[in-house]
Structures are given as structure tokens and as C-alpha cells.
Amino acid sequence: MHPRQLAGRGVRNTFAIALGVGISLTSANAVASDGVSEIEVLDTLALEENQSLAAFDVRVEEARLQASFEENRLPEPVFEYMLDLSVPGTGHFTTGHMVRIMQMLPRPGARERRAGPARASQEVARAQKRAVSADLLRDIRLDVVELARIEARLELIEDEVGLIDDAIGLVEELAGLGRAEHGELLQLELAREAALDRRSELRSSRRERRAALAGRLGVDTAVIDEVDIGPQILEDWLIDLPSRDELLAMAQENEPRLSTYDAEMAVAAAQVELVEEQNRPWPSIMVGYSNMPPMWEMGGPRDQMIQVGFSIPLPIFGSQYDDQASQWQASQQALEQDRSHQEQSLAGEIDALLAGWNADYERLNRHERELLPLAGDLARQVLIGVELGQRSAAEFILAVQQEIEVEGRIIELRAGLLEQLVELQRFTGGAIGADQDWAYPQQVGVRQ
């Protein structure tokens, strides 16, 4: 049985078959439509209102401005003036003047290489934002799954209360005919109060979860209260999983943290290129003018000369850059090792999730295919026996509770499967479910 197939809602059918009691249900299509569309609303709120994500945009802009500065930066020209004076005590006192302007010339592509670390830092900030965004979207989906689970539980309790109320009405009629005891009414009333108490606890949990979701998004709780999250999500979101090899390939290609390691390694590689660039000095050209007396005739006419020159630093001590280059090469190697370890950890986490998924999937099928029909049949038989005066209210309550427990386990199994699915969606960077309504936004994942 595909996980999207309905469980049958045996509890709802108990009275519908035995007594013909109709139960008002919310349209499944309406619930599903509201549920799957609201996740996009939540995603938009998260990406627009969360201030920690906005900080990454500032870092991207900071790195962009730094890269632009390095690409456009030119060495300032150097102006030089020299005054020559005769040494005191010489036979002739004279002066000389010299004016020069020098300009360093960047090598082709040198400024782009100097801007390389800043450009690579932009990708680091973007990758970090994608990773944090994916974590946030994962947490939002976990909150939605939990709220859907609570809603399904509340719906189940409403069914249980409805069944007990109808049973109370039946027993009251039978008691009036002398075919039931008032003690049975007391048992039913106690069961009803217990169900109402569980309903109050679930409603409290729903308020707490919605408040936590509002805090996660950075919005007022009233905004979340307007978002309709229905139990149909537990059925609509379940999909078939790709094979393990396909999941690993998706994770290695799209997992945001791996992309962060790649970006950081690019920064280290750019720093190595920058060190190599520093070891290739830029040449300088010079033009000047001098007004100097001739050396052989200090009192003679002055020589007027135009100067043109060329200079380049000699990288005699270039080995001093080796340690700096080695530092960034070591950083790059460490990042490669961290990335390799992350890939191994990712494979282990995916294997663990798949093992849990397969076990829960089999349990869900068994509950829907075998246990739920049996529990439903038993409840109907006991109900008929109560109507005929052959079974007690206590037996009916036990049968209903058993059926409620089976349906409750189905709800928990569906929610558990979705939680694992959401984790796999995060590990694959949104590749899982990319064609679904609950896919990641395009700027974060691979939404189609």
C-alpha cells in the first residue's frame, strides 16, 4: 500500500455502519489545498523576516565591495624632490635640484588575482546563507508536521468523543428500558472526560508549537494563528524515496555544508595565488628633471637634464613567502579532510534515516492493512452487542480505545515518516520533493 492511501478511519466508520450516525468531516481537498499552500507562506516569512539571514546578505555585499576595491585599486604615483647642497668647507657653494615622478605598473591580471580572496569570500557567505536557510526551512517543516500531527490527534479525539456521546445516548435509552445499568453511563462519562482532558492538552501543545514557530520566523504569533495547517498534510506530503545511491548522489551535489567547504577551499586557493602574486613584483617607470652643476666645474653653467627610468624590485628574499603560502595550502588540505569526513557522516546519517524509514513504512502498511480493519470490526461487533444488551459499556470503551490506539499509531507513524523525509530533504539540499508543493524556495534549493 502506498503511504498516501487513506487509513480508512475505522473509528469514524464504527457508528456509520452500526447505527448509521453521520460524522461531519472537513473536505480533504480543502485541507490539503490550504496545507500545501501555507508552507510557501511560511517560507516567505522565514526568508524575509529572519534577521540572521539578512546578515549574510551584508557579508556578501561587504566581500563584493572589497573585491571591487582590489580590482580597481591602482598604486598611487610617487612624487620626489631632491635638493643637493655643497658640503660646508668646500671652495664653492652650490645647489642642485631634481624632480621625479614614479608610477608602479600592475602586471596583467594582477589586480583580479588580488581580488580573488574577496570574490571567493562572497561564495562562502552565500553558501553559509544557503546552509542556514536550509536548516531554517527544515525546522519549519518539522513544526508543520508536528502541528499536523496534533491536528490529526485532535480530530481523532473529536471522533472518540462523538462515539462516546452516541454510546451514552444509546445506553440511556437501554437503561430506560431496563436493559442497561446506570453504572455503565458512569463509565462512559469518565471515558468522555478523559478524552476531553487529552484534547485540552493537545490544544495547549498546539498553542506552544505555533508560538515557537512564530519565534523561529521572527513574526507575531497572530500571524501564525492565521495559517491553516491541516492533518491532511500527513498523507499529502508522503512520497516514494529514491534509492540509496540516488540519495547519496543528491546529497553530494546539493548538501549546503559541502558547498560551504568548497567555497572555503576556493578562498584558500585564492590566498595561495595571492601569495604567488606578491612574489611577482610590479615594475615602475619614472620621469624627472634635474638642474645640477657639472662635477668638474662647480662654478660653471648648470646642466639641464630630463630623466627617464625603469625599476623593478628583485625578489631575492622570495622564500619569505613560502611559509605564508604553506599556511594557506595547509588550510586547504584541512578543509578537504573536513569535507571528506562530512561526506562520510552524511552517508551514515542517510543510511540511518533509510533504515528508520523502511521499518516505519512496513509498520504503517501493517497497521493500515491488518490491525485497523480488525480493530474496527471488533468495535462494531461490541457496539451491536451493547445495543442488543449482550455486551457492557466497559467492553465497548475498551474496543473503542483499542481502535483509537491503532489509529493513533498510524498518525505517529505517518508523522515519523515525514520527519525523516524532511531530514532527507535537508541533506539533499531540497532535491527530495523538488517537484512538490512543499519544496524549498528556488533561491535556497533546487525547486522546479
Tab-separated table of C-alpha atoms in Angstrom, residues 222-439:
chain	number	residue	atom	x	y	z
A	222	ALA	CA	-1.144	36.230	15.489
A	223	VAL	CA	0.387	35.836	12.029
A	224	ILE	CA	0.908	32.105	12.578
A	225	ASP	CA	-2.580	31.717	14.027
A	226	GLU	CA	-3.959	32.735	10.634
A	227	VAL	CA	-2.058	29.923	8.891
A	228	ASP	CA	-4.261	26.871	8.452
A	229	ILE	CA	-2.254	23.667	8.891
A	230	GLY	CA	-4.474	20.612	8.495
A	231	PRO	CA	-3.962	16.907	9.278
A	232	GLN	CA	-4.177	16.039	5.580
A	233	ILE	CA	-0.502	17.024	5.330
A	234	LEU	CA	0.359	13.680	6.938
A	235	GLU	CA	-0.990	12.000	3.827
A	236	ASP	CA	-0.274	14.559	1.111
A	237	TRP	CA	3.419	15.023	1.870
A	238	LEU	CA	4.447	11.373	1.837
A	239	ILE	CA	6.243	10.347	-1.360
A	240	ASP	CA	8.307	7.390	-2.538
A	241	LEU	CA	12.015	7.709	-1.838
A	242	PRO	CA	14.781	7.300	-4.423
A	243	SER	CA	17.357	4.574	-3.961
A	244	ARG	CA	20.218	4.947	-1.512
A	245	ASP	CA	22.725	5.615	-4.302
A	246	GLU	CA	20.482	8.323	-5.759
A	247	LEU	CA	20.082	9.919	-2.339
A	248	LEU	CA	23.843	9.949	-1.780
A	249	ALA	CA	24.414	11.477	-5.221
A	250	MET	CA	21.822	14.180	-4.477
A	251	ALA	CA	23.439	14.899	-1.110
A	252	GLN	CA	26.964	15.122	-2.504
A	253	GLU	CA	25.790	17.521	-5.190
A	254	ASN	CA	23.395	19.717	-3.206
A	255	GLU	CA	24.137	19.470	0.534
A	256	PRO	CA	24.741	23.109	1.603
A	257	ARG	CA	27.523	22.399	4.087
A	258	LEU	CA	29.551	20.601	1.432
A	259	SER	CA	29.114	23.675	-0.757
A	260	THR	CA	30.413	25.778	2.127
A	261	TYR	CA	33.545	23.646	2.338
A	262	ASP	CA	34.044	24.023	-1.440
A	263	ALA	CA	33.730	27.805	-1.146
A	264	GLU	CA	36.176	27.947	1.773
A	265	MET	CA	38.665	25.836	-0.176
A	266	ALA	CA	38.322	28.307	-3.046
A	267	VAL	CA	39.234	31.107	-0.624
A	268	ALA	CA	42.352	29.211	0.479
A	269	ALA	CA	43.324	28.566	-3.155
A	270	ALA	CA	42.848	32.262	-3.938
A	271	GLN	CA	45.074	33.163	-0.992
A	272	VAL	CA	47.816	30.883	-2.370
A	273	GLU	CA	47.545	32.671	-5.733
A	274	LEU	CA	47.724	35.988	-3.906
A	275	VAL	CA	50.957	34.960	-2.179
A	276	GLU	CA	52.394	33.924	-5.544
A	277	GLU	CA	51.294	37.259	-6.973
A	278	GLN	CA	53.107	39.106	-4.191
A	279	ASN	CA	56.248	37.218	-5.181
A	280	ARG	CA	55.955	38.724	-8.692
A	281	PRO	CA	56.747	42.417	-8.075
A	282	TRP	CA	55.312	45.135	-10.252
A	283	PRO	CA	57.670	47.297	-12.351
A	284	SER	CA	57.801	51.086	-12.071
A	285	ILE	CA	58.526	53.810	-14.609
A	286	MET	CA	59.976	57.222	-13.797
A	287	VAL	CA	60.313	60.618	-15.474
A	288	GLY	CA	62.165	63.556	-13.963
A	289	TYR	CA	64.026	66.804	-14.367
A	290	SER	CA	67.296	67.925	-12.773
A	291	ASN	CA	69.207	71.174	-12.589
A	292	MET	CA	72.711	70.305	-11.444
A	293	PRO	CA	76.157	71.897	-11.732
A	294	PRO	CA	78.757	69.834	-13.529
A	295	MET	CA	81.001	67.803	-11.261
A	296	TRP	CA	84.154	69.098	-12.835
A	297	GLU	CA	83.267	72.763	-12.727
A	298	MET	CA	81.183	73.658	-9.764
A	299	GLY	CA	81.045	77.294	-10.673
A	300	GLY	CA	80.261	76.673	-14.347
A	301	PRO	CA	76.901	76.739	-16.085
A	302	ARG	CA	74.308	74.290	-14.823
A	303	ASP	CA	73.228	71.219	-16.744
A	304	GLN	CA	69.523	70.892	-17.529
A	305	MET	CA	68.580	67.201	-17.859
A	306	ILE	CA	65.439	65.160	-18.457
A	307	GLN	CA	65.401	61.800	-16.680
A	308	VAL	CA	63.617	58.619	-17.807
A	309	GLY	CA	63.952	55.437	-15.814
A	310	PHE	CA	62.620	51.965	-15.165
A	311	SER	CA	62.834	49.904	-11.964
A	312	ILE	CA	61.639	46.570	-10.629
A	313	PRO	CA	62.095	45.038	-7.185
A	314	LEU	CA	64.314	41.986	-7.083
A	315	PRO	CA	62.617	39.036	-5.323
A	316	ILE	CA	65.831	37.918	-3.713
A	317	PHE	CA	64.076	37.133	-0.461
A	318	GLY	CA	61.084	35.463	-2.125
A	319	SER	CA	61.465	32.445	0.122
A	320	GLN	CA	59.890	34.508	2.914
A	321	TYR	CA	56.550	33.982	1.172
A	322	ASP	CA	56.842	30.202	1.316
A	323	ASP	CA	55.621	29.981	4.890
A	324	GLN	CA	52.604	32.126	4.100
A	325	ALA	CA	51.747	30.010	1.055
A	326	SER	CA	52.225	26.834	3.094
A	327	GLN	CA	49.794	28.183	5.675
A	328	TRP	CA	47.001	28.505	3.128
A	329	GLN	CA	47.888	25.193	1.499
A	330	ALA	CA	47.585	23.540	4.904
A	331	SER	CA	44.237	25.267	5.404
A	332	GLN	CA	43.070	23.961	2.042
A	333	GLN	CA	44.169	20.435	2.929
A	334	ALA	CA	42.368	20.601	6.284
A	335	LEU	CA	39.177	21.747	4.566
A	336	GLU	CA	39.429	18.861	2.105
A	337	GLN	CA	39.718	16.429	5.019
A	338	ASP	CA	36.764	18.055	6.790
A	339	ARG	CA	34.714	17.810	3.624
A	340	SER	CA	35.603	14.150	3.203
A	341	HIS	CA	34.592	13.485	6.805
A	342	GLN	CA	31.319	15.356	6.253
A	343	GLU	CA	30.587	13.176	3.223
A	344	GLN	CA	31.161	10.040	5.298
A	345	SER	CA	28.966	11.348	8.122
A	346	LEU	CA	26.312	12.284	5.596
A	347	ALA	CA	26.284	8.772	4.183
A	348	GLY	CA	25.917	7.338	7.691
A	349	GLU	CA	23.039	9.671	8.552
A	350	ILE	CA	21.252	8.867	5.305
A	351	ASP	CA	21.651	5.132	5.961
A	352	ALA	CA	20.229	5.573	9.470
A	353	LEU	CA	17.268	7.549	8.150
A	354	LEU	CA	16.608	4.983	5.440
A	355	ALA	CA	16.679	2.163	7.979
A	356	GLY	CA	14.144	4.002	10.140
A	357	TRP	CA	12.046	4.871	7.092
A	358	ASN	CA	11.847	1.264	5.883
A	359	ALA	CA	10.917	-0.029	9.333
A	360	ASP	CA	8.231	2.623	9.890
A	361	TYR	CA	6.911	2.172	6.350
A	362	GLU	CA	6.402	-1.546	6.933
A	363	ARG	CA	4.724	-0.886	10.271
A	364	LEU	CA	2.408	1.708	8.683
A	365	ASN	CA	1.365	-0.754	5.975
A	366	ARG	CA	0.739	-3.483	8.541
A	367	HIS	CA	-1.358	-1.179	10.732
A	368	GLU	CA	-3.434	0.034	7.792
A	369	ARG	CA	-3.768	-3.340	6.098
A	370	GLU	CA	-4.253	-5.650	9.085
A	371	LEU	CA	-4.670	-4.041	12.503
A	372	LEU	CA	-7.059	-1.215	11.708
A	373	PRO	CA	-9.690	-3.413	9.975
A	374	LEU	CA	-9.543	-5.893	12.883
A	375	ALA	CA	-9.939	-3.147	15.487
A	376	GLY	CA	-12.800	-1.606	13.531
A	377	ASP	CA	-14.622	-4.930	13.200
A	378	LEU	CA	-14.252	-5.596	16.912
A	379	ALA	CA	-15.626	-2.169	17.853
A	380	ARG	CA	-18.614	-2.634	15.574
A	381	GLN	CA	-19.368	-6.083	16.958
A	382	VAL	CA	-19.169	-4.847	20.545
A	383	LEU	CA	-21.390	-1.879	19.700
A	384	ILE	CA	-24.026	-4.184	18.229
A	385	GLY	CA	-23.742	-6.340	21.322
A	386	VAL	CA	-24.323	-3.265	23.529
A	387	GLU	CA	-27.407	-2.385	21.506
A	388	LEU	CA	-28.707	-5.922	21.975
A	389	GLY	CA	-27.882	-5.897	25.668
A	390	GLN	CA	-25.292	-8.638	25.264
A	391	ARG	CA	-22.144	-6.533	25.870
A	392	SER	CA	-21.312	-3.929	28.503
A	393	ALA	CA	-20.264	-0.312	28.167
A	394	ALA	CA	-16.855	-1.227	29.584
A	395	GLU	CA	-16.304	-3.674	26.719
A	396	PHE	CA	-17.340	-1.004	24.226
A	397	ILE	CA	-14.975	1.561	25.756
A	398	LEU	CA	-12.113	-0.938	25.587
A	399	ALA	CA	-12.893	-1.754	21.943
A	400	VAL	CA	-13.054	1.954	21.023
A	401	GLN	CA	-9.809	2.681	22.854
A	402	GLN	CA	-8.089	-0.153	21.002
A	403	GLU	CA	-9.262	1.243	17.679
A	404	ILE	CA	-8.248	4.760	18.738
A	405	GLU	CA	-4.824	3.445	19.713
A	406	VAL	CA	-4.333	1.805	16.323
A	407	GLU	CA	-5.341	4.986	14.500
A	408	GLY	CA	-3.112	6.988	16.847
A	409	ARG	CA	-0.152	4.787	15.966
A	410	ILE	CA	-0.909	5.315	12.282
A	411	ILE	CA	-0.814	9.076	12.875
A	412	GLU	CA	2.510	8.770	14.721
A	413	LEU	CA	3.985	6.559	12.016
A	414	ARG	CA	2.981	8.991	9.287
A	415	ALA	CA	4.413	11.903	11.249
A	416	GLY	CA	7.618	9.954	11.893
A	417	LEU	CA	7.984	9.158	8.200
A	418	LEU	CA	7.522	12.816	7.330
A	419	GLU	CA	10.117	13.877	9.893
A	420	GLN	CA	12.632	11.531	8.285
A	421	LEU	CA	11.605	12.771	4.854
A	422	VAL	CA	12.168	16.378	5.923
A	423	GLU	CA	15.638	15.455	7.208
A	424	LEU	CA	16.465	13.789	3.894
A	425	GLN	CA	15.163	16.870	2.096
A	426	ARG	CA	17.638	18.942	4.111
A	427	PHE	CA	20.558	16.565	3.446
A	428	THR	CA	19.908	16.688	-0.292
A	429	GLY	CA	19.646	20.477	-0.326
A	430	GLY	CA	15.999	20.383	-1.349
A	431	ALA	CA	16.418	17.825	-4.141
A	432	ILE	CA	13.969	15.491	-2.400
A	433	GLY	CA	10.476	16.770	-3.122
A	434	ALA	CA	11.736	19.436	-5.517
A	435	ASP	CA	8.640	18.887	-7.666
A	436	GLN	CA	6.227	19.031	-4.708
A	437	ASP	CA	4.258	21.965	-3.328
A	438	TRP	CA	6.324	21.742	-0.124
A	439	ALA	CA	9.649	22.089	-1.978
